[in-house]
């Protein structure tokens, strides 16, 4: 299938980009918080991977070049230098590599929130065996995490504060600059899990002033499974010596030296083994397509769709658990359900793809969705009203 340029003559964002995503010929897809829709560009990139394999046999040099292209593409996306970015196979592997390289002797506390994806909690709790003390900042009764809760939890014994930009369970966005300010005042690092934000809204590591950031390309970056990225602030890279490591983290990968550990002087030290080559082809295609479509414009467009959705949900008497303040939410809107699994299945039978977490239906519009998709969701929810809580 040939890829085409995004047509900038048409007015609305979905009018310009929707034809690149064949799923819309059959289904209403509002599940980008789980996985982005497949584009012609990503399909072509996989075909290219197979064609290159056929043509060159073992094109290792080109594969290494693809890894560098992926690194550069992600760095550009989050305003990092290339040397500050590691190519990983998941968000988890980058975070695990960081955690394995921290020492908990002088400062032992790890502060995280109750909004973390399981992998984050699990990786930090695993460090308890190495002397870490893990403290959870809890949400208030209204579902938000007030900044005072961070004020209370972060202290002079805190080594790192691990927060998620947008919560996968309720769509809420943490006030990152405020948390960073408190953490840095007290000498602690900040790790940001940006998986639910990157690609859906502008994420700038320098503007946010975070020390480390993990992300992947499966969702709003339109890539596929198997590829993640890990950012480490340049001046911090050489302070961390990951013990979860591998040959692609070495300062000279092709020296093939098995007699010592000399990690790269760049964020490459957070890598591990053979790069996820097929996923790199797809991830680069997805990231470049998203850059072409426009992430800032996508964010504005999605906020408009959310306003339409929230108005309709209110009219249905639904319980929305996502914050009303647009600055405090990401791209997904979560709605309480008496049986979220049954609701997702019922919508699926109506040709609408959604997902559920924590007793809530998740509706996550992206650049390709238009007002007609929101209408379709609302009409279907009216039919299945008995499954709303
Ligand atoms: C916020 C968040 N963090 C992390 C992950 C998982 O990342 P990975 O499987 O790449 O480690 C997800 C996936 O859904 C997520 O939503």
mmCIF file with all atom_site columns, N, CA and C and ligand atoms in Angstrom, residues 33-34 89-93 117 119-120 164 166-168 193-196 215-216 219 227-228 357 362, ligand 1:
data_model
loop_
_atom_site.group_PDB
_atom_site.id
_atom_site.type_symbol
_atom_site.label_atom_id
_atom_site.label_alt_id
_atom_site.label_comp_id
_atom_site.label_asym_id
_atom_site.label_entity_id
_atom_site.label_seq_id
_atom_site.pdbx_PDB_ins_code
_atom_site.Cartn_x
_atom_site.Cartn_y
_atom_site.Cartn_z
_atom_site.occupancy
_atom_site.B_iso_or_equiv
_atom_site.pdbx_formal_charge
_atom_site.auth_seq_id
_atom_site.auth_comp_id
_atom_site.auth_asym_id
_atom_site.auth_atom_id
_atom_site.pdbx_PDB_model_num
ATOM   1  N N  . UNK A 1 33  ? -5.582  4.967  23.790 1.00 0.00 ? 33  UNK A N  1
ATOM   2  C CA . UNK A 1 33  ? -4.878  4.829  25.073 1.00 0.00 ? 33  UNK A CA 1
ATOM   3  C C  . UNK A 1 33  ? -4.333  3.412  25.234 1.00 0.00 ? 33  UNK A C  1
ATOM   4  N N  . UNK A 1 34  ? -4.884  2.459  24.458 1.00 0.00 ? 34  UNK A N  1
ATOM   5  C CA . UNK A 1 34  ? -4.332  1.092  24.465 1.00 0.00 ? 34  UNK A CA 1
ATOM   6  C C  . UNK A 1 34  ? -3.332  0.942  23.340 1.00 0.00 ? 34  UNK A C  1
ATOM   7  N N  . UNK A 1 89  ? 13.213  -1.914 24.652 1.00 0.00 ? 89  UNK A N  1
ATOM   8  C CA . UNK A 1 89  ? 12.152  -2.772 24.114 1.00 0.00 ? 89  UNK A CA 1
ATOM   9  C C  . UNK A 1 89  ? 10.813  -2.515 24.799 1.00 0.00 ? 89  UNK A C  1
ATOM   10 N N  . UNK A 1 90  ? 10.816  -1.723 25.841 1.00 0.00 ? 90  UNK A N  1
ATOM   11 C CA . UNK A 1 90  ? 9.582   -1.343 26.540 1.00 0.00 ? 90  UNK A CA 1
ATOM   12 C C  . UNK A 1 90  ? 9.923   -0.185 27.464 1.00 0.00 ? 90  UNK A C  1
ATOM   13 N N  . UNK A 1 91  ? 8.903   0.483  27.946 1.00 0.00 ? 91  UNK A N  1
ATOM   14 C CA . UNK A 1 91  ? 9.143   1.502  28.981 1.00 0.00 ? 91  UNK A CA 1
ATOM   15 C C  . UNK A 1 91  ? 9.755   0.815  30.200 1.00 0.00 ? 91  UNK A C  1
ATOM   16 N N  . UNK A 1 92  ? 9.225   -0.358 30.534 1.00 0.00 ? 92  UNK A N  1
ATOM   17 C CA . UNK A 1 92  ? 9.691   -1.080 31.728 1.00 0.00 ? 92  UNK A CA 1
ATOM   18 C C  . UNK A 1 92  ? 11.192  -1.319 31.706 1.00 0.00 ? 92  UNK A C  1
ATOM   19 N N  . UNK A 1 93  ? 11.740  -1.702 30.546 1.00 0.00 ? 93  UNK A N  1
ATOM   20 C CA . UNK A 1 93  ? 13.163  -2.067 30.549 1.00 0.00 ? 93  UNK A CA 1
ATOM   21 C C  . UNK A 1 93  ? 14.040  -0.843 30.801 1.00 0.00 ? 93  UNK A C  1
ATOM   22 N N  . UNK A 1 117 ? 1.295   3.119  36.598 1.00 0.00 ? 117 UNK A N  1
ATOM   23 C CA . UNK A 1 117 ? 1.047   1.862  35.907 1.00 0.00 ? 117 UNK A CA 1
ATOM   24 C C  . UNK A 1 117 ? 1.721   0.763  36.741 1.00 0.00 ? 117 UNK A C  1
ATOM   25 N N  . UNK A 1 119 ? 3.737   -1.604 36.282 1.00 0.00 ? 119 UNK A N  1
ATOM   26 C CA . UNK A 1 119 ? 5.166   -1.843 36.063 1.00 0.00 ? 119 UNK A CA 1
ATOM   27 C C  . UNK A 1 119 ? 6.037   -0.912 36.913 1.00 0.00 ? 119 UNK A C  1
ATOM   28 N N  . UNK A 1 120 ? 5.603   0.335  37.082 1.00 0.00 ? 120 UNK A N  1
ATOM   29 C CA . UNK A 1 120 ? 6.397   1.307  37.847 1.00 0.00 ? 120 UNK A CA 1
ATOM   30 C C  . UNK A 1 120 ? 6.439   0.899  39.314 1.00 0.00 ? 120 UNK A C  1
ATOM   31 N N  . UNK A 1 164 ? 3.594   9.556  36.993 1.00 0.00 ? 164 UNK A N  1
ATOM   32 C CA . UNK A 1 164 ? 3.081   9.319  35.640 1.00 0.00 ? 164 UNK A CA 1
ATOM   33 C C  . UNK A 1 164 ? 2.390   10.596 35.170 1.00 0.00 ? 164 UNK A C  1
ATOM   34 N N  . UNK A 1 166 ? 0.078   11.117 32.684 1.00 0.00 ? 166 UNK A N  1
ATOM   35 C CA . UNK A 1 166 ? -1.374  10.942 32.579 1.00 0.00 ? 166 UNK A CA 1
ATOM   36 C C  . UNK A 1 166 ? -1.695  9.531  33.046 1.00 0.00 ? 166 UNK A C  1
ATOM   37 N N  . UNK A 1 167 ? -2.624  9.433  33.989 1.00 0.00 ? 167 UNK A N  1
ATOM   38 C CA . UNK A 1 167 ? -2.952  8.128  34.581 1.00 0.00 ? 167 UNK A CA 1
ATOM   39 C C  . UNK A 1 167 ? -3.757  7.267  33.611 1.00 0.00 ? 167 UNK A C  1
ATOM   40 N N  . UNK A 1 168 ? -3.345  6.011  33.455 1.00 0.00 ? 168 UNK A N  1
ATOM   41 C CA . UNK A 1 168 ? -4.017  5.102  32.513 1.00 0.00 ? 168 UNK A CA 1
ATOM   42 C C  . UNK A 1 168 ? -5.398  4.690  33.008 1.00 0.00 ? 168 UNK A C  1
ATOM   43 N N  . UNK A 1 193 ? 6.804   8.904  33.776 1.00 0.00 ? 193 UNK A N  1
ATOM   44 C CA . UNK A 1 193 ? 6.247   7.904  32.858 1.00 0.00 ? 193 UNK A CA 1
ATOM   45 C C  . UNK A 1 193 ? 5.313   8.676  31.924 1.00 0.00 ? 193 UNK A C  1
ATOM   46 N N  . UNK A 1 194 ? 5.767   8.841  30.677 1.00 0.00 ? 194 UNK A N  1
ATOM   47 C CA . UNK A 1 194 ? 5.008   9.675  29.729 1.00 0.00 ? 194 UNK A CA 1
ATOM   48 C C  . UNK A 1 194 ? 4.279   8.834  28.679 1.00 0.00 ? 194 UNK A C  1
ATOM   49 N N  . UNK A 1 195 ? 4.063   7.556  28.990 1.00 0.00 ? 195 UNK A N  1
ATOM   50 C CA . UNK A 1 195 ? 3.468   6.695  27.957 1.00 0.00 ? 195 UNK A CA 1
ATOM   51 C C  . UNK A 1 195 ? 2.081   7.173  27.543 1.00 0.00 ? 195 UNK A C  1
ATOM   52 N N  . UNK A 1 196 ? 1.283   7.648  28.516 1.00 0.00 ? 196 UNK A N  1
ATOM   53 C CA . UNK A 1 196 ? -0.083  8.067  28.187 1.00 0.00 ? 196 UNK A CA 1
ATOM   54 C C  . UNK A 1 196 ? -0.165  9.518  27.741 1.00 0.00 ? 196 UNK A C  1
ATOM   55 N N  . UNK A 1 215 ? 8.948   6.129  27.878 1.00 0.00 ? 215 UNK A N  1
ATOM   56 C CA . UNK A 1 215 ? 7.769   6.171  27.002 1.00 0.00 ? 215 UNK A CA 1
ATOM   57 C C  . UNK A 1 215 ? 7.850   5.008  26.018 1.00 0.00 ? 215 UNK A C  1
ATOM   58 N N  . UNK A 1 216 ? 6.787   4.827  25.270 1.00 0.00 ? 216 UNK A N  1
ATOM   59 C CA . UNK A 1 216 ? 6.753   3.827  24.206 1.00 0.00 ? 216 UNK A CA 1
ATOM   60 C C  . UNK A 1 216 ? 5.955   4.386  23.043 1.00 0.00 ? 216 UNK A C  1
ATOM   61 N N  . UNK A 1 219 ? 0.948   3.726  21.550 1.00 0.00 ? 219 UNK A N  1
ATOM   62 C CA . UNK A 1 219 ? -0.349  4.389  21.712 1.00 0.00 ? 219 UNK A CA 1
ATOM   63 C C  . UNK A 1 219 ? -0.448  5.604  20.790 1.00 0.00 ? 219 UNK A C  1
ATOM   64 N N  . UNK A 1 227 ? 8.804   -1.504 21.270 1.00 0.00 ? 227 UNK A N  1
ATOM   65 C CA . UNK A 1 227 ? 9.766   -0.394 21.222 1.00 0.00 ? 227 UNK A CA 1
ATOM   66 C C  . UNK A 1 227 ? 9.433   0.643  22.289 1.00 0.00 ? 227 UNK A C  1
ATOM   67 N N  . UNK A 1 228 ? 10.447  0.982  23.083 1.00 0.00 ? 228 UNK A N  1
ATOM   68 C CA . UNK A 1 228 ? 10.304  2.049  24.063 1.00 0.00 ? 228 UNK A CA 1
ATOM   69 C C  . UNK A 1 228 ? 11.501  2.982  23.978 1.00 0.00 ? 228 UNK A C  1
ATOM   70 N N  . UNK A 1 357 ? -10.589 -0.153 32.355 1.00 0.00 ? 357 UNK A N  1
ATOM   71 C CA . UNK A 1 357 ? -9.660  -0.358 33.463 1.00 0.00 ? 357 UNK A CA 1
ATOM   72 C C  . UNK A 1 357 ? -10.362 0.094  34.744 1.00 0.00 ? 357 UNK A C  1
ATOM   73 N N  . UNK A 1 362 ? -12.930 3.336  28.979 1.00 0.00 ? 362 UNK A N  1
ATOM   74 C CA . UNK A 1 362 ? -11.967 4.351  28.542 1.00 0.00 ? 362 UNK A CA 1
ATOM   75 C C  . UNK A 1 362 ? -12.258 4.724  27.090 1.00 0.00 ? 362 UNK A C  1
HETATM 76 C C1 . LIG B 2 .   ? 1.224   4.804  31.769 1.00 0.00 ? 1   LIG B C1 1
HETATM 77 C C2 . LIG B 2 .   ? 1.818   3.532  31.239 1.00 0.00 ? 1   LIG B C2 1
HETATM 78 N N1 . LIG B 2 .   ? 3.048   3.184  31.622 1.00 0.00 ? 1   LIG B N1 1
HETATM 79 C C3 . LIG B 2 .   ? 3.619   2.046  31.190 1.00 0.00 ? 1   LIG B C3 1
HETATM 80 C C4 . LIG B 2 .   ? 2.951   1.195  30.335 1.00 0.00 ? 1   LIG B C4 1
HETATM 81 C C5 . LIG B 2 .   ? 3.597   -0.106 29.930 1.00 0.00 ? 1   LIG B C5 1
HETATM 82 O O1 . LIG B 2 .   ? 4.769   0.106  29.251 1.00 0.00 ? 1   LIG B O1 1
HETATM 83 P P1 . LIG B 2 .   ? 5.698   -1.107 28.761 1.00 0.00 ? 1   LIG B P1 1
HETATM 84 O O2 . LIG B 2 .   ? 4.822   -2.306 28.557 1.00 0.00 ? 1   LIG B O2 1
HETATM 85 O O3 . LIG B 2 .   ? 6.294   -0.598 27.476 1.00 0.00 ? 1   LIG B O3 1
HETATM 86 O O4 . LIG B 2 .   ? 6.711   -1.325 29.792 1.00 0.00 ? 1   LIG B O4 1
HETATM 87 C C6 . LIG B 2 .   ? 1.683   1.530  29.890 1.00 0.00 ? 1   LIG B C6 1
HETATM 88 C C7 . LIG B 2 .   ? 0.987   0.638  28.940 1.00 0.00 ? 1   LIG B C7 1
HETATM 89 O O5 . LIG B 2 .   ? -0.178  0.564  28.830 1.00 0.00 ? 1   LIG B O5 1
HETATM 90 C C8 . LIG B 2 .   ? 1.093   2.725  30.364 1.00 0.00 ? 1   LIG B C8 1
HETATM 91 O O6 . LIG B 2 .   ? -0.141  3.083  29.997 1.00 0.00 ? 1   LIG B O6 1
#
